[in-house]
Amino acid sequence: MSVLLSISDKNSIEKVSINLQSVNTRIKEIFESKSINSETNRANWLLKAVSVIDLTTLAGDDTESNVKRLCYKAVNPFPVNYYDKITKNHLTTAAVCVYPTKVATAAQVITSLNASDRVQIAAVATGFPTGLYALETRLSEIKFAIENGATEIDVVIDRSLVLSGQWDLLYQELVQMREACAGVHLKVILGIGELGTMTNVYKASLTAMQAGCDFIKTSTGKEGVNATLAVGLVMCRAIRQFHDETGTKIGLKPAGGIRTSQDAVNWLILIKEELGDDWLNSKLFRIGASGLLGDIENWFCQYTTKQVGSASKFSFI
């Protein structure tokens, strides 16, 4: 991967260049050298995966009942009788993620379950999923979500600004979104499937971090291409360089298409290899997903069935 950049100078963003062959080679190297050598190790990785999930429902037919069920599942990701078998701790997901109009319901349920200190309320905003709304409208949506109880905001960028090279305007918009998110975490969704090139993914990542985001996020889940490991590597390298030059740690959230327990393990391995153990927690890594938790639950169901009478409780990696 070839990256020529001085983060302190926004104008130098034009010098960024990503070598796609090098990206693919690095991905191959990581997964040829790393493997899960036992089911016990896999169980520990999967418990870690559950703890970083932003459990999501972003469907056009979302109802209050759907959101309530989502929140209960976030607080109780496994059936009660599973906990005695698989973990020493009561586990929750990191957050729920909903539309702004569903935030009040989510906040009420999470509070009623005494889980406000463990499960965050994330809301997509700023004209999700396209970002093609007037800036005033997008900023108002952030304010609405926060007033209704959101503790995290997942904003989506206007991808046309990336495709037309309007980096200063993108930066300015994101700074205003950062200001609107005072007191809550800001995740910036890049919509990588609509950015055209890996170089644009890197540039958009840097612009978002320069503007003050807490996380960069791959996708809305609505694009044709969503979270891929290759894109994740490029975003990790942007995070690394930003940290090296500023000392600030920015989180990563892949979202879209992460459905299986193996998908989750692969992302955790990538983070460990590229960013290190400091990022293996919900403060710096999230997985946006709706169906992933069910697949992990099915894995544990099969494993505990095979290990009846002999399974030991697992702990986080």
mmCIF file of C-alpha atoms in Angstrom:
data_model
loop_
_atom_site.group_PDB
_atom_site.id
_atom_site.type_symbol
_atom_site.label_atom_id
_atom_site.label_comp_id
_atom_site.label_asym_id
_atom_site.label_seq_id
_atom_site.Cartn_x
_atom_site.Cartn_y
_atom_site.Cartn_z
ATOM 1 C CA MET A 1 0.000 0.000 0.000
ATOM 2 C CA SER A 2 1.437 3.374 -1.009
ATOM 3 C CA VAL A 3 0.224 6.328 1.004
ATOM 4 C CA LEU A 4 1.871 9.760 0.782
ATOM 5 C CA LEU A 5 0.235 12.145 3.222
ATOM 6 C CA SER A 6 0.830 14.792 5.828
ATOM 7 C CA ILE A 7 -2.291 14.922 7.940
ATOM 8 C CA SER A 8 -1.470 18.353 9.317
ATOM 9 C CA ASP A 9 -1.942 19.802 5.818
ATOM 10 C CA LYS A 10 -5.407 19.202 4.360
ATOM 11 C CA ASN A 11 -4.190 20.236 0.913
ATOM 12 C CA SER A 12 -1.871 17.220 0.864
ATOM 13 C CA ILE A 13 -4.891 14.924 0.727
ATOM 14 C CA GLU A 14 -4.522 15.066 -3.053
ATOM 15 C CA LYS A 15 -1.224 13.188 -2.714
ATOM 16 C CA VAL A 16 -2.877 10.071 -1.281
ATOM 17 C CA SER A 17 -2.576 6.968 -3.438
ATOM 18 C CA ILE A 18 -3.722 3.440 -2.619
ATOM 19 C CA ASN A 19 -2.206 0.404 -4.300
ATOM 20 C CA LEU A 20 -5.078 -2.083 -4.556
ATOM 21 C CA GLN A 21 -2.765 -5.028 -5.271
ATOM 22 C CA SER A 22 -0.886 -4.326 -2.044
ATOM 23 C CA VAL A 23 -4.166 -4.156 -0.137
ATOM 24 C CA ASN A 24 -5.246 -7.555 -1.435
ATOM 25 C CA THR A 25 -1.811 -9.052 -0.747
ATOM 26 C CA ARG A 26 -1.910 -7.854 2.855
ATOM 27 C CA ILE A 27 -5.390 -9.315 3.392
ATOM 28 C CA LYS A 28 -4.164 -12.643 2.044
ATOM 29 C CA GLU A 29 -1.130 -12.560 4.353
ATOM 30 C CA ILE A 30 -3.233 -11.895 7.433
ATOM 31 C CA PHE A 31 -5.651 -14.744 6.898
ATOM 32 C CA GLU A 32 -3.077 -17.252 5.724
ATOM 33 C CA SER A 33 -1.094 -16.762 8.937
ATOM 34 C CA LYS A 34 -3.969 -16.471 11.435
ATOM 35 C CA SER A 35 -6.467 -19.175 12.281
ATOM 36 C CA ILE A 36 -8.666 -20.187 15.200
ATOM 37 C CA ASN A 37 -7.152 -23.421 16.466
ATOM 38 C CA SER A 38 -9.910 -24.604 18.803
ATOM 39 C CA GLU A 39 -13.607 -24.230 19.430
ATOM 40 C CA THR A 40 -12.849 -22.742 22.838
ATOM 41 C CA ASN A 41 -10.827 -19.971 21.213
ATOM 42 C CA ARG A 42 -13.598 -19.405 18.696
ATOM 43 C CA ALA A 43 -16.115 -19.122 21.524
ATOM 44 C CA ASN A 44 -14.040 -16.404 23.177
ATOM 45 C CA TRP A 45 -13.740 -14.482 19.918
ATOM 46 C CA LEU A 46 -17.493 -14.717 19.384
ATOM 47 C CA LEU A 47 -18.273 -13.437 22.874
ATOM 48 C CA LYS A 48 -16.058 -10.472 22.082
ATOM 49 C CA ALA A 49 -17.966 -10.019 18.827
ATOM 50 C CA VAL A 50 -21.302 -9.876 20.668
ATOM 51 C CA SER A 51 -19.960 -7.177 22.981
ATOM 52 C CA VAL A 52 -19.128 -4.863 20.050
ATOM 53 C CA ILE A 53 -22.313 -5.282 18.006
ATOM 54 C CA ASP A 54 -24.502 -2.287 17.244
ATOM 55 C CA LEU A 55 -27.723 -4.290 16.957
ATOM 56 C CA THR A 56 -29.564 -2.640 14.125
ATOM 57 C CA THR A 57 -32.989 -2.288 12.586
ATOM 58 C CA LEU A 58 -33.243 0.171 9.708
ATOM 59 C CA ALA A 59 -36.144 -1.160 7.705
ATOM 60 C CA GLY A 60 -38.928 0.825 6.126
ATOM 61 C CA ASP A 61 -41.494 -1.184 8.071
ATOM 62 C CA ASP A 62 -39.924 -0.738 11.529
ATOM 63 C CA THR A 63 -42.594 -0.550 14.221
ATOM 64 C CA GLU A 64 -42.507 0.217 17.925
ATOM 65 C CA SER A 65 -42.810 -3.511 18.623
ATOM 66 C CA ASN A 66 -39.808 -4.281 16.409
ATOM 67 C CA VAL A 67 -37.703 -1.731 18.239
ATOM 68 C CA LYS A 68 -38.750 -3.037 21.661
ATOM 69 C CA ARG A 69 -37.777 -6.587 20.671
ATOM 70 C CA LEU A 70 -34.453 -5.311 19.341
ATOM 71 C CA CYS A 71 -33.694 -3.575 22.632
ATOM 72 C CA TYR A 72 -34.586 -6.625 24.697
ATOM 73 C CA LYS A 73 -32.305 -8.732 22.498
ATOM 74 C CA ALA A 74 -29.469 -6.228 22.900
ATOM 75 C CA VAL A 75 -29.710 -6.476 26.691
ATOM 76 C CA ASN A 76 -30.259 -10.252 26.638
ATOM 77 C CA PRO A 77 -28.440 -11.544 23.537
ATOM 78 C CA PHE A 78 -28.662 -15.165 24.691
ATOM 79 C CA PRO A 79 -31.444 -17.106 26.399
ATOM 80 C CA VAL A 80 -31.088 -16.899 30.180
ATOM 81 C CA ASN A 81 -30.164 -20.576 30.530
ATOM 82 C CA TYR A 82 -27.200 -20.061 28.166
ATOM 83 C CA TYR A 83 -25.289 -17.845 30.552
ATOM 84 C CA ASP A 84 -24.595 -20.676 32.986
ATOM 85 C CA LYS A 85 -23.077 -22.606 30.100
ATOM 86 C CA ILE A 86 -21.049 -20.120 28.100
ATOM 87 C CA THR A 87 -19.928 -17.071 30.039
ATOM 88 C CA LYS A 88 -19.086 -15.818 33.497
ATOM 89 C CA ASN A 89 -20.548 -12.392 32.757
ATOM 90 C CA HIS A 90 -23.956 -11.103 31.732
ATOM 91 C CA LEU A 91 -23.236 -9.965 28.218
ATOM 92 C CA THR A 92 -24.935 -7.199 26.217
ATOM 93 C CA THR A 93 -24.366 -5.740 22.794
ATOM 94 C CA ALA A 94 -22.647 -2.357 22.612
ATOM 95 C CA ALA A 95 -25.644 -0.454 21.258
ATOM 96 C CA VAL A 96 -28.886 -0.513 19.368
ATOM 97 C CA CYS A 97 -29.094 1.477 16.140
ATOM 98 C CA VAL A 98 -32.409 2.834 14.869
ATOM 99 C CA TYR A 99 -33.980 5.662 12.888
ATOM 100 C CA PRO A 100 -34.376 9.002 14.705
ATOM 101 C CA THR A 101 -38.142 8.569 15.063
ATOM 102 C CA LYS A 102 -37.560 5.305 16.962
ATOM 103 C CA VAL A 103 -34.980 6.681 19.392
ATOM 104 C CA ALA A 104 -37.487 7.626 22.095
ATOM 105 C CA THR A 105 -38.894 4.090 22.170
ATOM 106 C CA ALA A 106 -35.419 2.561 22.276
ATOM 107 C CA ALA A 107 -34.291 4.867 25.072
ATOM 108 C CA GLN A 108 -37.384 4.092 27.120
ATOM 109 C CA VAL A 109 -36.915 0.337 26.816
ATOM 110 C CA ILE A 110 -33.174 0.365 27.514
ATOM 111 C CA THR A 111 -33.792 2.522 30.593
ATOM 112 C CA SER A 112 -36.583 0.242 31.822
ATOM 113 C CA LEU A 113 -34.177 -2.702 31.574
ATOM 114 C CA ASN A 114 -31.585 -0.826 33.682
ATOM 115 C CA ALA A 115 -29.099 -1.079 30.844
ATOM 116 C CA SER A 116 -28.430 2.568 29.995
ATOM 117 C CA ASP A 117 -24.863 2.263 31.245
ATOM 118 C CA ARG A 118 -24.169 -0.771 29.042
ATOM 119 C CA VAL A 119 -26.204 -0.359 25.842
ATOM 120 C CA GLN A 120 -25.903 2.879 23.893
ATOM 121 C CA ILE A 121 -28.698 4.362 21.782
ATOM 122 C CA ALA A 122 -27.395 5.069 18.287
ATOM 123 C CA ALA A 123 -29.419 6.843 15.619
ATOM 124 C CA VAL A 124 -28.683 7.187 11.933
ATOM 125 C CA ALA A 125 -29.132 10.750 10.775
ATOM 126 C CA THR A 126 -28.411 13.421 8.144
ATOM 127 C CA GLY A 127 -30.673 12.051 5.451
ATOM 128 C CA PHE A 128 -29.789 8.382 5.803
ATOM 129 C CA PRO A 129 -28.985 6.543 3.581
ATOM 130 C CA THR A 130 -28.210 9.050 0.789
ATOM 131 C CA GLY A 131 -27.159 12.207 2.638
ATOM 132 C CA LEU A 132 -28.692 14.219 -0.197
ATOM 133 C CA TYR A 133 -30.700 16.660 1.880
ATOM 134 C CA ALA A 134 -30.189 20.309 2.728
ATOM 135 C CA LEU A 135 -27.539 20.734 5.415
ATOM 136 C CA GLU A 136 -29.986 22.586 7.664
ATOM 137 C CA THR A 137 -32.358 19.615 7.515
ATOM 138 C CA ARG A 138 -29.560 17.169 8.261
ATOM 139 C CA LEU A 139 -28.372 19.143 11.278
ATOM 140 C CA SER A 140 -31.942 19.391 12.584
ATOM 141 C CA GLU A 141 -32.234 15.617 12.374
ATOM 142 C CA ILE A 142 -29.174 15.240 14.617
ATOM 143 C CA LYS A 143 -30.703 17.621 17.155
ATOM 144 C CA PHE A 144 -34.016 15.740 17.068
ATOM 145 C CA ALA A 145 -32.344 12.379 17.700
ATOM 146 C CA ILE A 146 -30.299 13.697 20.632
ATOM 147 C CA GLU A 147 -33.318 15.392 22.207
ATOM 148 C CA ASN A 148 -35.127 12.044 22.078
ATOM 149 C CA GLY A 149 -32.360 10.184 23.860
ATOM 150 C CA ALA A 150 -29.670 9.241 21.331
ATOM 151 C CA THR A 151 -26.214 8.876 22.861
ATOM 152 C CA GLU A 152 -24.507 8.182 19.518
ATOM 153 C CA ILE A 153 -25.183 9.573 16.052
ATOM 154 C CA ASP A 154 -24.272 7.762 12.829
ATOM 155 C CA VAL A 155 -24.207 10.461 10.156
ATOM 156 C CA VAL A 156 -23.917 9.729 6.455
ATOM 157 C CA ILE A 157 -21.828 11.865 4.156
ATOM 158 C CA ASP A 158 -22.917 13.320 0.834
ATOM 159 C CA ARG A 159 -20.942 10.996 -1.450
ATOM 160 C CA SER A 160 -21.210 13.452 -4.351
ATOM 161 C CA LEU A 161 -18.747 15.711 -2.518
ATOM 162 C CA VAL A 162 -16.177 12.905 -2.570
ATOM 163 C CA LEU A 163 -16.788 12.006 -6.186
ATOM 164 C CA SER A 164 -16.400 15.647 -7.259
ATOM 165 C CA GLY A 165 -13.340 16.246 -5.078
ATOM 166 C CA GLN A 166 -14.982 18.846 -2.849
ATOM 167 C CA TRP A 167 -12.962 17.887 0.227
ATOM 168 C CA ASP A 168 -13.125 21.300 1.908
ATOM 169 C CA LEU A 169 -16.915 21.399 1.669
ATOM 170 C CA LEU A 170 -17.161 17.845 3.027
ATOM 171 C CA TYR A 171 -14.880 18.831 5.896
ATOM 172 C CA GLN A 172 -16.945 21.932 6.659
ATOM 173 C CA GLU A 173 -20.195 19.960 6.706
ATOM 174 C CA LEU A 174 -18.715 17.351 9.030
ATOM 175 C CA VAL A 175 -17.398 20.021 11.395
ATOM 176 C CA GLN A 176 -20.937 21.368 11.711
ATOM 177 C CA MET A 177 -22.233 17.859 12.357
ATOM 178 C CA ARG A 178 -19.550 17.425 15.011
ATOM 179 C CA GLU A 179 -20.722 20.638 16.663
ATOM 180 C CA ALA A 180 -24.341 19.453 16.534
ATOM 181 C CA CYS A 181 -23.255 16.206 18.252
ATOM 182 C CA ALA A 182 -21.747 17.955 21.271
ATOM 183 C CA GLY A 183 -21.781 15.506 24.164
ATOM 184 C CA VAL A 184 -22.517 12.395 22.093
ATOM 185 C CA HIS A 185 -20.394 10.081 19.982
ATOM 186 C CA LEU A 186 -20.210 10.821 16.263
ATOM 187 C CA LYS A 187 -19.785 8.017 13.740
ATOM 188 C CA VAL A 188 -19.320 9.017 10.100
ATOM 189 C CA ILE A 189 -20.696 6.631 7.473
ATOM 190 C CA LEU A 190 -18.633 6.839 4.291
ATOM 191 C CA GLY A 191 -20.856 4.747 2.020
ATOM 192 C CA ILE A 192 -17.770 3.050 0.593
ATOM 193 C CA GLY A 193 -19.707 1.230 -2.140
ATOM 194 C CA GLU A 194 -20.438 4.585 -3.755
ATOM 195 C CA LEU A 195 -17.036 6.265 -3.389
ATOM 196 C CA GLY A 196 -15.545 4.828 -6.574
ATOM 197 C CA THR A 197 -11.987 4.024 -5.454
ATOM 198 C CA MET A 198 -9.985 2.899 -2.440
ATOM 199 C CA THR A 199 -8.104 6.185 -2.648
ATOM 200 C CA ASN A 200 -11.392 8.019 -2.115
ATOM 201 C CA VAL A 201 -12.142 5.746 0.851
ATOM 202 C CA TYR A 202 -8.818 6.757 2.423
ATOM 203 C CA LYS A 203 -9.324 10.447 1.707
ATOM 204 C CA ALA A 204 -12.879 10.401 3.067
ATOM 205 C CA SER A 205 -11.648 8.585 6.187
ATOM 206 C CA LEU A 206 -9.014 11.247 6.822
ATOM 207 C CA THR A 207 -11.443 14.093 6.190
ATOM 208 C CA ALA A 208 -13.902 12.654 8.711
ATOM 209 C CA MET A 209 -11.189 12.213 11.326
ATOM 210 C CA GLN A 210 -9.826 15.711 10.753
ATOM 211 C CA ALA A 211 -13.366 17.028 11.304
ATOM 212 C CA GLY A 212 -13.500 15.428 14.752
ATOM 213 C CA CYS A 213 -15.442 12.182 14.443
ATOM 214 C CA ASP A 214 -15.146 9.405 17.031
ATOM 215 C CA PHE A 215 -15.637 6.547 14.535
ATOM 216 C CA ILE A 216 -15.470 6.026 10.809
ATOM 217 C CA LYS A 217 -18.034 3.574 9.480
ATOM 218 C CA THR A 218 -17.957 1.700 6.200
ATOM 219 C CA SER A 219 -21.504 1.670 4.931
ATOM 220 C CA THR A 220 -25.197 2.297 5.338
ATOM 221 C CA GLY A 221 -25.921 -1.319 4.458
ATOM 222 C CA LYS A 222 -28.017 -0.072 1.538
ATOM 223 C CA GLU A 223 -25.239 0.155 -1.069
ATOM 224 C CA GLY A 224 -24.398 -2.559 -3.585
ATOM 225 C CA VAL A 225 -21.022 -3.082 -1.873
ATOM 226 C CA ASN A 226 -20.771 -2.758 1.896
ATOM 227 C CA ALA A 227 -18.182 -3.843 4.470
ATOM 228 C CA THR A 228 -15.329 -5.776 2.861
ATOM 229 C CA LEU A 229 -12.080 -6.708 4.560
ATOM 230 C CA ALA A 230 -10.084 -4.881 1.891
ATOM 231 C CA VAL A 231 -11.943 -1.652 2.599
ATOM 232 C CA GLY A 232 -11.499 -2.309 6.300
ATOM 233 C CA LEU A 233 -7.739 -2.547 5.823
ATOM 234 C CA VAL A 234 -7.623 0.785 3.995
ATOM 235 C CA MET A 235 -9.651 2.453 6.749
ATOM 236 C CA CYS A 236 -7.434 0.872 9.419
ATOM 237 C CA ARG A 237 -4.346 2.310 7.732
ATOM 238 C CA ALA A 238 -5.957 5.760 7.713
ATOM 239 C CA ILE A 239 -6.734 5.375 11.425
ATOM 240 C CA ARG A 240 -3.160 4.290 12.112
ATOM 241 C CA GLN A 241 -1.638 7.226 10.305
ATOM 242 C CA PHE A 242 -4.008 9.671 11.985
ATOM 243 C CA HIS A 243 -3.077 8.205 15.371
ATOM 244 C CA ASP A 244 0.646 8.279 14.591
ATOM 245 C CA GLU A 245 0.523 11.964 13.683
ATOM 246 C CA THR A 246 -2.035 13.243 16.212
ATOM 247 C CA GLY A 247 -2.021 10.747 19.092
ATOM 248 C CA THR A 248 -5.812 10.422 18.783
ATOM 249 C CA LYS A 249 -7.443 6.996 18.550
ATOM 250 C CA ILE A 250 -10.431 6.825 16.209
ATOM 251 C CA GLY A 251 -12.793 3.869 16.140
ATOM 252 C CA LEU A 252 -13.885 1.724 13.203
ATOM 253 C CA LYS A 253 -17.356 0.375 12.505
ATOM 254 C CA PRO A 254 -17.867 -2.023 9.588
ATOM 255 C CA ALA A 255 -21.520 -2.423 8.689
ATOM 256 C CA GLY A 256 -23.462 -4.137 5.951
ATOM 257 C CA GLY A 257 -23.160 -7.776 4.926
ATOM 258 C CA ILE A 258 -21.625 -9.051 8.182
ATOM 259 C CA ARG A 259 -23.969 -11.966 8.818
ATOM 260 C CA THR A 260 -22.020 -15.009 10.009
ATOM 261 C CA SER A 261 -19.897 -15.840 13.027
ATOM 262 C CA GLN A 262 -16.924 -16.329 10.701
ATOM 263 C CA ASP A 263 -17.445 -12.825 9.281
ATOM 264 C CA ALA A 264 -17.267 -11.436 12.817
ATOM 265 C CA VAL A 265 -14.106 -13.389 13.690
ATOM 266 C CA ASN A 266 -12.440 -12.219 10.468
ATOM 267 C CA TRP A 267 -13.081 -8.583 11.341
ATOM 268 C CA LEU A 268 -11.752 -9.033 14.865
ATOM 269 C CA ILE A 269 -8.581 -10.628 13.496
ATOM 270 C CA LEU A 270 -8.137 -7.749 11.056
ATOM 271 C CA ILE A 271 -8.475 -5.195 13.844
ATOM 272 C CA LYS A 272 -6.041 -7.064 16.095
ATOM 273 C CA GLU A 273 -3.447 -7.348 13.319
ATOM 274 C CA GLU A 274 -3.746 -3.805 11.948
ATOM 275 C CA LEU A 275 -4.646 -1.678 14.973
ATOM 276 C CA GLY A 276 -3.748 -3.835 17.961
ATOM 277 C CA ASP A 277 -5.432 -4.986 21.147
ATOM 278 C CA ASP A 278 -6.275 -1.427 22.224
ATOM 279 C CA TRP A 279 -8.973 -1.382 19.542
ATOM 280 C CA LEU A 280 -10.577 -4.703 20.576
ATOM 281 C CA ASN A 281 -13.354 -3.140 22.632
ATOM 282 C CA SER A 282 -16.611 -1.310 22.066
ATOM 283 C CA LYS A 283 -14.992 2.096 22.632
ATOM 284 C CA LEU A 284 -12.969 1.730 19.437
ATOM 285 C CA PHE A 285 -14.577 -1.066 17.431
ATOM 286 C CA ARG A 286 -18.187 -1.831 16.543
ATOM 287 C CA ILE A 287 -19.910 -4.157 14.113
ATOM 288 C CA GLY A 288 -23.169 -2.895 12.668
ATOM 289 C CA ALA A 289 -25.429 -5.872 12.062
ATOM 290 C CA SER A 290 -28.955 -7.195 12.337
ATOM 291 C CA GLY A 291 -28.675 -10.928 11.627
ATOM 292 C CA LEU A 292 -25.180 -11.632 12.996
ATOM 293 C CA LEU A 293 -26.296 -12.143 16.588
ATOM 294 C CA GLY A 294 -28.664 -14.934 15.586
ATOM 295 C CA ASP A 295 -25.880 -16.789 13.778
ATOM 296 C CA ILE A 296 -23.582 -16.497 16.812
ATOM 297 C CA GLU A 297 -26.378 -17.758 19.056
ATOM 298 C CA ASN A 298 -26.851 -20.750 16.738
ATOM 299 C CA TRP A 299 -23.118 -21.505 16.922
ATOM 300 C CA PHE A 300 -23.210 -21.560 20.732
ATOM 301 C CA CYS A 301 -26.345 -23.710 20.692
ATOM 302 C CA GLN A 302 -24.592 -26.330 18.568
ATOM 303 C CA TYR A 303 -21.395 -26.134 20.607
ATOM 304 C CA THR A 304 -23.059 -26.473 24.021
ATOM 305 C CA THR A 305 -25.180 -29.354 22.737
ATOM 306 C CA LYS A 306 -22.019 -31.233 21.757
ATOM 307 C CA GLN A 307 -20.340 -30.385 25.055
ATOM 308 C CA VAL A 308 -23.141 -31.192 27.500
ATOM 309 C CA GLY A 309 -21.641 -31.892 30.915
ATOM 310 C CA SER A 310 -18.146 -30.815 29.943
ATOM 311 C CA ALA A 311 -18.316 -27.284 28.578
ATOM 312 C CA SER A 312 -16.500 -24.653 30.606
ATOM 313 C CA LYS A 313 -17.488 -21.028 30.852
ATOM 314 C CA PHE A 314 -15.669 -18.682 28.513
ATOM 315 C CA SER A 315 -14.252 -15.224 29.027
ATOM 316 C CA PHE A 316 -13.570 -12.382 26.644
ATOM 317 C CA ILE A 317 -10.349 -12.505 24.626
#
